mmCIF file of C-alpha atoms and ligand atoms in Angstrom:
data_model
loop_
_atom_site.group_PDB
_atom_site.id
_atom_site.type_symbol
_atom_site.label_atom_id
_atom_site.label_comp_id
_atom_site.label_asym_id
_atom_site.label_seq_id
_atom_site.Cartn_x
_atom_site.Cartn_y
_atom_site.Cartn_z
ATOM 1 C CA MET G 1 0.000 0.000 0.000
ATOM 2 C CA ARG G 2 1.324 3.433 -0.937
ATOM 3 C CA LYS G 3 1.177 5.911 1.916
ATOM 4 C CA SER G 4 0.982 8.995 -0.201
ATOM 5 C CA SER G 5 -0.612 9.409 -3.531
ATOM 6 C CA LEU G 6 1.511 9.871 -6.606
ATOM 7 C CA ARG G 7 -1.001 12.386 -7.961
ATOM 8 C CA ARG G 8 1.140 15.312 -6.945
ATOM 9 C CA ALA G 9 4.263 13.533 -8.093
ATOM 10 C CA GLY G 10 4.688 15.437 -11.354
ATOM 11 C CA ALA G 11 5.149 18.841 -9.751
ATOM 12 C CA ALA G 12 7.018 17.452 -6.781
ATOM 13 C CA LEU G 13 9.404 15.581 -9.007
ATOM 14 C CA ALA G 14 10.124 18.631 -11.120
ATOM 15 C CA ALA G 15 10.989 20.515 -7.940
ATOM 16 C CA ALA G 16 12.994 17.558 -6.686
ATOM 17 C CA THR G 17 15.007 17.437 -9.884
ATOM 18 C CA SER G 18 15.953 21.093 -9.870
ATOM 19 C CA LEU G 19 16.805 21.032 -6.176
ATOM 20 C CA ALA G 20 18.863 17.912 -6.636
ATOM 21 C CA LEU G 21 20.713 19.513 -9.517
ATOM 22 C CA ALA G 22 21.457 22.510 -7.336
ATOM 23 C CA VAL G 23 23.269 20.308 -4.833
ATOM 24 C CA THR G 24 25.116 18.214 -7.412
ATOM 25 C CA ALA G 25 28.388 19.924 -6.551
ATOM 26 C CA CYS G 26 28.174 18.794 -2.919
ATOM 27 C CA GLY G 27 31.162 16.550 -2.288
ATOM 28 C CA GLY G 28 32.570 14.865 0.781
ATOM 29 C CA THR G 29 32.323 11.346 2.085
ATOM 30 C CA THR G 30 30.207 9.449 4.536
ATOM 31 C CA LYS G 31 33.153 8.600 6.755
ATOM 32 C CA ASN G 32 32.051 11.056 9.420
ATOM 33 C CA ASP G 33 28.325 11.176 8.714
ATOM 34 C CA VAL G 34 26.093 10.984 11.749
ATOM 35 C CA LYS G 35 22.645 9.495 11.400
ATOM 36 C CA ASP G 36 19.948 12.122 11.704
ATOM 37 C CA ASP G 37 17.098 10.954 13.926
ATOM 38 C CA SER G 38 14.565 12.730 11.728
ATOM 39 C CA SER G 39 15.745 10.620 8.791
ATOM 40 C CA ALA G 40 13.291 8.642 6.730
ATOM 41 C CA ALA G 41 15.066 5.470 7.828
ATOM 42 C CA ALA G 42 14.685 6.279 11.508
ATOM 43 C CA SER G 43 10.990 7.117 11.148
ATOM 44 C CA ALA G 44 10.135 4.171 8.905
ATOM 45 C CA GLY G 45 8.092 2.364 11.566
ATOM 46 C CA LYS G 46 8.681 -0.885 13.396
ATOM 47 C CA ALA G 47 10.371 -3.908 11.920
ATOM 48 C CA ASP G 48 8.425 -7.167 11.891
ATOM 49 C CA PRO G 49 11.115 -9.879 11.750
ATOM 50 C CA GLY G 50 8.458 -12.598 11.325
ATOM 51 C CA ALA G 51 6.781 -10.969 8.310
ATOM 52 C CA ALA G 52 6.614 -13.178 5.221
ATOM 53 C CA LEU G 53 8.502 -11.935 2.172
ATOM 54 C CA LYS G 54 6.083 -10.374 -0.296
ATOM 55 C CA LYS G 55 5.976 -11.783 -3.830
ATOM 56 C CA GLY G 56 5.788 -9.907 -7.114
ATOM 57 C CA LEU G 57 7.679 -6.836 -5.866
ATOM 58 C CA THR G 58 9.598 -4.767 -8.407
ATOM 59 C CA VAL G 59 13.127 -3.737 -7.490
ATOM 60 C CA GLY G 60 14.862 -1.213 -9.751
ATOM 61 C CA PHE G 61 18.649 -1.407 -9.889
ATOM 62 C CA LEU G 62 20.385 1.889 -10.617
ATOM 63 C CA PRO G 63 24.173 1.392 -10.848
ATOM 64 C CA LYS G 64 26.710 4.216 -11.135
ATOM 65 C CA GLN G 65 27.276 3.181 -14.716
ATOM 66 C CA VAL G 66 25.507 0.542 -16.831
ATOM 67 C CA ASN G 67 28.306 -0.343 -19.249
ATOM 68 C CA ASN G 68 30.807 -1.187 -16.509
ATOM 69 C CA PRO G 69 31.427 -4.979 -16.244
ATOM 70 C CA TYR G 70 31.629 -4.683 -12.460
ATOM 71 C CA PHE G 71 28.030 -3.450 -12.330
ATOM 72 C CA THR G 72 26.939 -5.962 -14.954
ATOM 73 C CA SER G 73 28.072 -8.741 -12.577
ATOM 74 C CA ALA G 74 26.630 -7.032 -9.499
ATOM 75 C CA ASP G 75 23.235 -6.414 -11.058
ATOM 76 C CA LYS G 76 23.064 -9.929 -12.515
ATOM 77 C CA GLY G 77 23.511 -11.171 -8.946
ATOM 78 C CA GLY G 78 20.557 -8.985 -7.958
ATOM 79 C CA GLU G 79 18.462 -10.215 -10.870
ATOM 80 C CA LYS G 80 19.108 -13.850 -9.988
ATOM 81 C CA ALA G 81 18.206 -13.344 -6.324
ATOM 82 C CA LEU G 82 14.977 -11.555 -7.250
ATOM 83 C CA ALA G 83 13.983 -14.345 -9.645
ATOM 84 C CA GLU G 84 14.556 -16.881 -6.858
ATOM 85 C CA LEU G 85 12.347 -14.881 -4.501
ATOM 86 C CA GLY G 86 9.546 -14.459 -7.043
ATOM 87 C CA GLU G 87 10.121 -10.715 -7.566
ATOM 88 C CA LYS G 88 10.642 -8.556 -10.637
ATOM 89 C CA TYR G 89 13.922 -6.914 -11.617
ATOM 90 C CA LYS G 90 14.661 -3.919 -13.741
ATOM 91 C CA GLU G 91 17.847 -2.002 -14.383
ATOM 92 C CA VAL G 92 18.286 1.591 -15.507
ATOM 93 C CA GLY G 93 21.297 3.880 -15.309
ATOM 94 C CA PRO G 94 23.676 6.277 -17.007
ATOM 95 C CA SER G 95 26.572 5.184 -19.186
ATOM 96 C CA SER G 96 28.941 7.715 -17.614
ATOM 97 C CA ALA G 97 30.085 7.587 -13.974
ATOM 98 C CA THR G 98 29.974 11.404 -13.822
ATOM 99 C CA ASP G 99 26.333 11.876 -14.798
ATOM 100 C CA THR G 100 24.705 12.666 -11.450
ATOM 101 C CA SER G 101 21.792 14.494 -13.078
ATOM 102 C CA GLY G 102 21.189 11.345 -15.148
ATOM 103 C CA GLN G 103 21.017 9.317 -11.940
ATOM 104 C CA VAL G 104 18.552 11.831 -10.465
ATOM 105 C CA SER G 105 16.301 11.469 -13.530
ATOM 106 C CA TYR G 106 16.382 7.689 -13.216
ATOM 107 C CA VAL G 107 15.352 7.876 -9.548
ATOM 108 C CA ASN G 108 12.446 10.118 -10.558
ATOM 109 C CA THR G 109 11.418 7.748 -13.357
ATOM 110 C CA LEU G 110 11.482 4.737 -11.011
ATOM 111 C CA THR G 111 9.384 6.718 -8.521
ATOM 112 C CA GLN G 112 6.826 7.539 -11.188
ATOM 113 C CA GLN G 113 6.740 3.878 -12.157
ATOM 114 C CA GLN G 114 5.952 3.061 -8.510
ATOM 115 C CA VAL G 115 8.579 0.373 -8.059
ATOM 116 C CA ASP G 116 8.659 -1.148 -4.570
ATOM 117 C CA ALA G 117 12.362 -0.596 -3.948
ATOM 118 C CA ILE G 118 15.428 0.940 -5.569
ATOM 119 C CA ALA G 119 18.974 -0.387 -5.210
ATOM 120 C CA VAL G 120 21.330 2.431 -6.140
ATOM 121 C CA SER G 121 25.107 2.890 -6.302
ATOM 122 C CA ALA G 122 25.435 6.654 -5.882
ATOM 123 C CA GLN G 123 27.808 8.741 -7.973
ATOM 124 C CA ASP G 124 27.700 11.465 -5.310
ATOM 125 C CA PRO G 125 26.671 11.448 -1.625
ATOM 126 C CA GLY G 126 24.300 14.424 -1.830
ATOM 127 C CA ALA G 127 23.121 14.917 -5.391
ATOM 128 C CA LEU G 128 20.464 12.199 -5.363
ATOM 129 C CA CYS G 129 19.073 13.015 -1.935
ATOM 130 C CA THR G 130 16.062 15.144 -2.837
ATOM 131 C CA ALA G 131 14.905 12.603 -5.415
ATOM 132 C CA LEU G 132 15.525 9.653 -3.072
ATOM 133 C CA LYS G 133 13.640 11.318 -0.207
ATOM 134 C CA GLN G 134 10.745 11.908 -2.574
ATOM 135 C CA ALA G 135 10.814 8.194 -3.457
ATOM 136 C CA MET G 136 10.833 7.220 0.237
ATOM 137 C CA LYS G 137 7.832 9.513 0.842
ATOM 138 C CA ASN G 138 6.053 7.407 -1.763
ATOM 139 C CA ASP G 139 6.829 4.285 0.275
ATOM 140 C CA ILE G 140 9.621 3.131 -2.007
ATOM 141 C CA LYS G 141 12.433 1.502 -0.035
ATOM 142 C CA ILE G 142 15.940 2.686 -0.857
ATOM 143 C CA VAL G 143 19.015 0.490 -0.559
ATOM 144 C CA THR G 144 22.360 1.904 -1.551
ATOM 145 C CA TYR G 145 24.910 -0.698 -2.571
ATOM 146 C CA ASP G 146 28.582 -0.257 -3.518
ATOM 147 C CA SER G 147 28.545 3.555 -3.116
ATOM 148 C CA ASP G 148 26.468 5.231 -0.426
ATOM 149 C CA THR G 149 24.541 8.491 -0.157
ATOM 150 C CA LYS G 150 24.262 10.493 3.032
ATOM 151 C CA THR G 151 22.637 8.263 5.610
ATOM 152 C CA ASP G 152 19.268 10.054 5.687
ATOM 153 C CA CYS G 153 18.714 9.586 1.934
ATOM 154 C CA ARG G 154 18.289 5.800 2.073
ATOM 155 C CA ASN G 155 16.992 3.051 4.350
ATOM 156 C CA ALA G 156 20.129 0.893 4.346
ATOM 157 C CA PHE G 157 23.566 0.620 2.721
ATOM 158 C CA VAL G 158 24.903 -2.745 1.577
ATOM 159 C CA SER G 159 28.650 -2.303 1.835
ATOM 160 C CA GLN G 160 31.049 -4.546 -0.081
ATOM 161 C CA ALA G 161 33.490 -4.739 2.851
ATOM 162 C CA SER G 162 34.608 -2.524 5.675
ATOM 163 C CA ALA G 163 35.688 0.767 4.040
ATOM 164 C CA GLU G 164 38.423 1.099 6.636
ATOM 165 C CA ASP G 165 39.807 -2.374 5.900
ATOM 166 C CA LEU G 166 39.807 -1.697 2.170
ATOM 167 C CA GLY G 167 41.601 1.636 2.454
ATOM 168 C CA ARG G 168 44.236 0.362 4.867
ATOM 169 C CA THR G 169 44.924 -2.961 3.132
ATOM 170 C CA GLU G 170 45.493 -1.286 -0.217
ATOM 171 C CA VAL G 171 48.218 0.880 1.320
ATOM 172 C CA GLN G 172 49.674 -2.182 3.082
ATOM 173 C CA LEU G 173 49.744 -4.157 -0.177
ATOM 174 C CA LEU G 174 51.510 -1.397 -2.095
ATOM 175 C CA ALA G 175 53.936 -0.556 0.732
ATOM 176 C CA GLU G 176 55.152 -4.154 0.807
ATOM 177 C CA GLN G 177 55.550 -4.199 -2.961
ATOM 178 C CA ILE G 178 57.714 -1.028 -3.020
ATOM 179 C CA GLY G 179 59.753 -1.870 0.089
ATOM 180 C CA TYR G 180 58.171 0.924 2.173
ATOM 181 C CA LYS G 181 59.921 3.655 0.198
ATOM 182 C CA GLY G 182 59.190 6.114 -2.596
ATOM 183 C CA GLU G 183 56.547 8.272 -4.235
ATOM 184 C CA ILE G 184 53.071 6.870 -4.783
ATOM 185 C CA ALA G 185 49.864 8.120 -6.413
ATOM 186 C CA ILE G 186 46.197 7.178 -6.380
ATOM 187 C CA LEU G 187 44.183 6.797 -9.574
ATOM 188 C CA SER G 188 40.561 7.106 -8.525
ATOM 189 C CA ALA G 189 37.187 7.119 -10.285
ATOM 190 C CA ALA G 190 34.897 10.196 -10.219
ATOM 191 C CA GLN G 191 35.887 13.026 -7.921
ATOM 192 C CA THR G 192 32.513 12.849 -6.103
ATOM 193 C CA ALA G 193 32.301 9.033 -5.726
ATOM 194 C CA THR G 194 31.341 8.282 -2.125
ATOM 195 C CA ASN G 195 32.982 4.868 -1.997
ATOM 196 C CA GLN G 196 36.349 5.836 -3.501
ATOM 197 C CA ASN G 197 36.533 9.038 -1.428
ATOM 198 C CA THR G 198 35.864 7.118 1.776
ATOM 199 C CA TRP G 199 38.560 4.554 0.964
ATOM 200 C CA ILE G 200 41.041 7.328 0.051
ATOM 201 C CA GLU G 201 40.500 8.980 3.438
ATOM 202 C CA PHE G 202 41.414 5.718 5.130
ATOM 203 C CA MET G 203 44.455 5.332 2.836
ATOM 204 C CA LYS G 204 45.670 8.781 3.877
ATOM 205 C CA ASP G 205 45.085 7.924 7.515
ATOM 206 C CA GLU G 206 46.983 4.647 7.161
ATOM 207 C CA LEU G 207 49.904 6.537 5.594
ATOM 208 C CA LYS G 208 50.252 8.573 8.807
ATOM 209 C CA ASP G 209 51.703 5.509 10.547
ATOM 210 C CA PRO G 210 55.465 6.056 11.076
ATOM 211 C CA LYS G 211 56.221 2.811 9.248
ATOM 212 C CA TYR G 212 55.312 4.647 6.030
ATOM 213 C CA LYS G 213 57.539 7.677 6.761
ATOM 214 C CA ASP G 214 59.550 7.125 3.564
ATOM 215 C CA ILE G 215 56.463 6.897 1.365
ATOM 216 C CA LYS G 216 55.042 10.087 -0.118
ATOM 217 C CA LEU G 217 51.575 10.333 -1.677
ATOM 218 C CA VAL G 218 52.194 12.854 -4.477
ATOM 219 C CA LYS G 219 48.838 12.975 -6.238
ATOM 220 C CA VAL G 220 45.243 11.739 -6.391
ATOM 221 C CA ALA G 221 44.209 11.614 -10.056
ATOM 222 C CA TYR G 222 40.679 10.969 -11.343
ATOM 223 C CA GLY G 223 39.945 8.791 -14.369
ATOM 224 C CA ASN G 224 36.141 8.996 -13.925
ATOM 225 C CA ASP G 225 35.699 5.245 -14.448
ATOM 226 C CA ASP G 226 36.371 5.913 -18.112
ATOM 227 C CA ALA G 227 38.950 3.592 -19.697
ATOM 228 C CA GLN G 228 40.548 6.198 -21.930
ATOM 229 C CA ALA G 229 40.630 8.954 -19.306
ATOM 230 C CA SER G 230 42.128 6.519 -16.766
ATOM 231 C CA PHE G 231 44.789 5.423 -19.264
ATOM 232 C CA GLN G 232 45.708 9.050 -19.960
ATOM 233 C CA GLN G 233 45.764 9.922 -16.268
ATOM 234 C CA THR G 234 48.242 7.075 -15.675
ATOM 235 C CA GLN G 235 50.432 8.288 -18.499
ATOM 236 C CA GLY G 236 50.227 11.840 -17.057
ATOM 237 C CA LEU G 237 51.210 10.618 -13.574
ATOM 238 C CA LEU G 238 54.384 9.005 -14.908
ATOM 239 C CA GLN G 239 55.254 12.106 -16.911
ATOM 240 C CA GLU G 240 54.731 14.394 -13.947
ATOM 241 C CA TYR G 241 56.410 12.082 -11.404
ATOM 242 C CA PRO G 242 59.125 10.099 -13.215
ATOM 243 C CA LYS G 243 60.347 8.680 -9.877
ATOM 244 C CA LEU G 244 56.932 7.249 -9.052
ATOM 245 C CA LYS G 245 57.199 3.826 -7.393
ATOM 246 C CA GLY G 246 53.587 2.777 -7.122
ATOM 247 C CA ILE G 247 49.927 3.425 -7.908
ATOM 248 C CA ILE G 248 46.792 2.426 -6.006
ATOM 249 C CA SER G 249 43.679 2.386 -8.177
ATOM 250 C CA PRO G 250 40.558 1.614 -6.115
ATOM 251 C CA THR G 251 38.341 1.196 -9.162
ATOM 252 C CA THR G 252 37.959 -1.752 -11.528
ATOM 253 C CA VAL G 253 38.009 0.549 -14.563
ATOM 254 C CA GLY G 254 41.018 2.532 -13.324
ATOM 255 C CA ILE G 255 43.222 -0.414 -12.335
ATOM 256 C CA LYS G 256 42.607 -2.152 -15.655
ATOM 257 C CA ALA G 257 43.494 0.965 -17.673
ATOM 258 C CA ALA G 258 46.569 1.634 -15.510
ATOM 259 C CA ALA G 259 47.720 -1.979 -15.969
ATOM 260 C CA GLN G 260 47.227 -1.679 -19.704
ATOM 261 C CA TYR G 261 49.363 1.472 -19.806
ATOM 262 C CA LEU G 262 52.112 0.097 -17.554
ATOM 263 C CA SER G 263 52.341 -3.262 -19.333
ATOM 264 C CA GLY G 264 53.078 -1.551 -22.640
ATOM 265 C CA SER G 265 55.644 0.859 -21.166
ATOM 266 C CA LYS G 266 59.169 0.823 -19.766
ATOM 267 C CA TYR G 267 57.607 0.970 -16.280
ATOM 268 C CA LYS G 268 56.203 -2.563 -16.471
ATOM 269 C CA GLY G 269 57.054 -4.454 -13.275
ATOM 270 C CA LYS G 270 59.019 -1.411 -11.980
ATOM 271 C CA VAL G 271 56.104 0.833 -11.050
ATOM 272 C CA LYS G 272 53.908 -1.302 -8.807
ATOM 273 C CA LEU G 273 50.155 -1.246 -9.184
ATOM 274 C CA THR G 274 47.469 -2.448 -6.803
ATOM 275 C CA GLY G 275 43.890 -1.599 -5.919
ATOM 276 C CA LEU G 276 40.481 -3.051 -6.722
ATOM 277 C CA GLY G 277 40.006 -5.054 -9.901
ATOM 278 C CA THR G 278 38.157 -8.069 -11.217
ATOM 279 C CA PRO G 279 40.213 -11.263 -11.656
ATOM 280 C CA ASN G 280 39.024 -11.593 -15.267
ATOM 281 C CA ASP G 281 40.218 -8.059 -16.147
ATOM 282 C CA MET G 282 43.509 -8.407 -14.319
ATOM 283 C CA ARG G 283 44.523 -12.007 -15.048
ATOM 284 C CA LYS G 284 46.756 -11.203 -17.987
ATOM 285 C CA TYR G 285 48.514 -8.385 -16.131
ATOM 286 C CA VAL G 286 49.243 -10.669 -13.184
ATOM 287 C CA LYS G 287 50.563 -13.333 -15.559
ATOM 288 C CA ASN G 288 52.756 -10.899 -17.522
ATOM 289 C CA GLY G 289 54.335 -9.428 -14.391
ATOM 290 C CA THR G 290 52.686 -5.983 -14.420
ATOM 291 C CA VAL G 291 50.682 -6.570 -11.220
ATOM 292 C CA ASP G 292 51.617 -8.633 -8.126
ATOM 293 C CA ALA G 293 48.431 -8.492 -6.060
ATOM 294 C CA PHE G 294 45.116 -6.622 -5.866
ATOM 295 C CA GLU G 295 41.761 -7.173 -4.198
ATOM 296 C CA LEU G 296 37.988 -7.260 -4.651
ATOM 297 C CA TRP G 297 34.801 -8.851 -3.368
ATOM 298 C CA ASP G 298 32.462 -10.878 -5.554
ATOM 299 C CA PRO G 299 30.240 -8.245 -7.239
ATOM 300 C CA ALA G 300 27.455 -10.786 -7.868
ATOM 301 C CA ARG G 301 27.231 -11.500 -4.150
ATOM 302 C CA LEU G 302 26.980 -7.760 -3.492
ATOM 303 C CA GLY G 303 24.063 -7.464 -5.947
ATOM 304 C CA ASP G 304 22.439 -10.534 -4.414
ATOM 305 C CA LEU G 305 22.568 -9.044 -0.921
ATOM 306 C CA ALA G 306 21.318 -5.643 -2.166
ATOM 307 C CA ALA G 307 18.304 -7.344 -3.773
ATOM 308 C CA ARG G 308 17.509 -9.428 -0.699
ATOM 309 C CA THR G 309 17.857 -6.366 1.559
ATOM 310 C CA ALA G 310 15.473 -4.428 -0.697
ATOM 311 C CA VAL G 311 12.897 -7.237 -0.491
ATOM 312 C CA ALA G 312 13.270 -7.538 3.315
ATOM 313 C CA LEU G 313 12.694 -3.765 3.609
ATOM 314 C CA ALA G 314 9.701 -3.753 1.249
ATOM 315 C CA SER G 315 8.208 -6.704 3.154
ATOM 316 C CA GLY G 316 8.560 -4.922 6.509
ATOM 317 C CA GLN G 317 11.009 -7.456 7.996
ATOM 318 C CA ILE G 318 13.512 -4.668 8.582
ATOM 319 C CA THR G 319 13.446 -0.863 8.532
ATOM 320 C CA GLY G 320 17.186 -0.193 8.362
ATOM 321 C CA LYS G 321 17.776 0.415 12.075
ATOM 322 C CA GLU G 322 20.917 -0.764 13.828
ATOM 323 C CA GLY G 323 20.519 -4.181 15.453
ATOM 324 C CA GLU G 324 17.738 -5.498 13.192
ATOM 325 C CA THR G 325 18.443 -8.909 11.682
ATOM 326 C CA PHE G 326 17.250 -10.667 8.551
ATOM 327 C CA LYS G 327 18.068 -13.727 6.510
ATOM 328 C CA ALA G 328 19.511 -13.409 3.025
ATOM 329 C CA GLY G 329 19.783 -16.873 1.528
ATOM 330 C CA ASP G 330 21.347 -19.030 4.238
ATOM 331 C CA THR G 331 23.093 -16.196 6.032
ATOM 332 C CA GLU G 332 21.727 -14.037 8.807
ATOM 333 C CA TYR G 333 22.798 -10.393 8.626
ATOM 334 C CA THR G 334 22.639 -7.795 11.382
ATOM 335 C CA ILE G 335 22.240 -4.166 10.455
ATOM 336 C CA GLY G 336 25.094 -2.113 11.856
ATOM 337 C CA LYS G 337 25.596 1.526 12.757
ATOM 338 C CA ASP G 338 24.094 4.032 10.310
ATOM 339 C CA GLY G 339 22.094 1.294 8.561
ATOM 340 C CA VAL G 340 25.188 -0.384 7.110
ATOM 341 C CA ILE G 341 25.136 -4.083 6.190
ATOM 342 C CA ASN G 342 28.545 -5.592 5.491
ATOM 343 C CA LEU G 343 28.979 -8.265 2.837
ATOM 344 C CA GLY G 344 32.194 -9.615 4.338
ATOM 345 C CA LYS G 345 35.917 -9.644 3.660
ATOM 346 C CA PRO G 346 37.412 -9.000 0.221
ATOM 347 C CA THR G 347 39.757 -11.496 -1.446
ATOM 348 C CA VAL G 348 43.375 -10.697 -2.326
ATOM 349 C CA PHE G 349 44.252 -12.080 -5.758
ATOM 350 C CA ASP G 350 47.748 -12.948 -6.945
ATOM 351 C CA ALA G 351 49.451 -15.377 -9.337
ATOM 352 C CA LYS G 352 48.783 -18.264 -6.950
ATOM 353 C CA ASN G 353 44.997 -18.006 -6.685
ATOM 354 C CA ILE G 354 43.747 -15.891 -9.607
ATOM 355 C CA ASP G 355 42.818 -18.878 -11.770
ATOM 356 C CA GLN G 356 40.340 -20.058 -9.156
ATOM 357 C CA PHE G 357 38.074 -17.062 -9.868
ATOM 358 C CA ASN G 358 35.873 -16.304 -12.822
ATOM 359 C CA PHE G 359 34.252 -12.853 -12.594
HETATM 360 C C1 LIG X 1 34.297 0.596 -10.199
HETATM 361 C C2 LIG X 1 33.252 1.468 -9.569
HETATM 362 C C3 LIG X 1 32.658 0.845 -8.321
HETATM 363 C C4 LIG X 1 33.741 0.321 -7.399
HETATM 364 C C5 LIG X 1 34.615 -0.653 -8.133
HETATM 365 C C6 LIG X 1 35.730 -1.181 -7.271
HETATM 366 O O1 LIG X 1 33.701 -0.408 -10.959
HETATM 367 O O2 LIG X 1 33.832 2.705 -9.248
HETATM 368 O O3 LIG X 1 31.878 1.809 -7.658
HETATM 369 O O4 LIG X 1 33.212 -0.294 -6.272
HETATM 370 O O5 LIG X 1 35.187 0.016 -9.263
#
């Protein structure tokens, strides 16, 4: 049952779109966000852990970028879970990872279509908020997955792993590879991406440890999850910092493009590269000696959990409050602080284990 009518939705959505556009430039991360008690999530009513899962619900997946193989795998995982549960799946989304106004329009379209829940990977923590709050007012449950919004703009966030662990382990991996000495750079995705910005903050914090005193972070470059731009940014980094010893690229598009550049250059095997990549993208660069080790979670499992969380929310089993529990497949999950649900630990891939993975 919809709480509020969608009759006024046209005008409200137009206002929502322009307001959302006005805050597109809002940056930052969720690292220090505090949950606002007046948030939609906090006021979403009481959870009924015994409620049966509803059937025939429609969940709209809205990734950062549709033509990114990482999101293809993630959303396929969501589609499969929804089919198993007897729900309907749809996917919409922009083809560029820097099209926040495109993401806002897709949220508005899904709201007009009266889907039951939206699973969204946000390109920006604030830009989608007005549109997402409008959706929640229309009783549409919002799950962020992969990349969060501010906490009051969604009911729950399905996180791929602990952001802190990811940020710190990437620095640890690279530091070992360069012998704890030399200049390093980060090749990120979009400048506003919540997930990458949160991980980068933890990388910078990790680098404060005295054991990294001989390592200097010289630049954070942005390849916008665009293969060509990421390739050029890598080339630019090496031109600007010829003594560079290592690069961390916490994006599947960025690390692949950086590996492609390094493997065809005189820096192959000399400039170390790590970060987050898919085994299928990175296999040949591990085998040809460009990359020693990198990490990731299974994107399909992330999409699966996002879908199951969306269905649990839309069925009233959970509301997104800390301490609530629900079953996704065979696993019981507990909602943590700020409505965060953690998928688990990422895997580190290297020459020894990479052939065991196919995604
Ligand atoms: C890219 C996207 C995504 C991120 C992965 C690691 O595909 O930026 O948001 O989680 O890389």
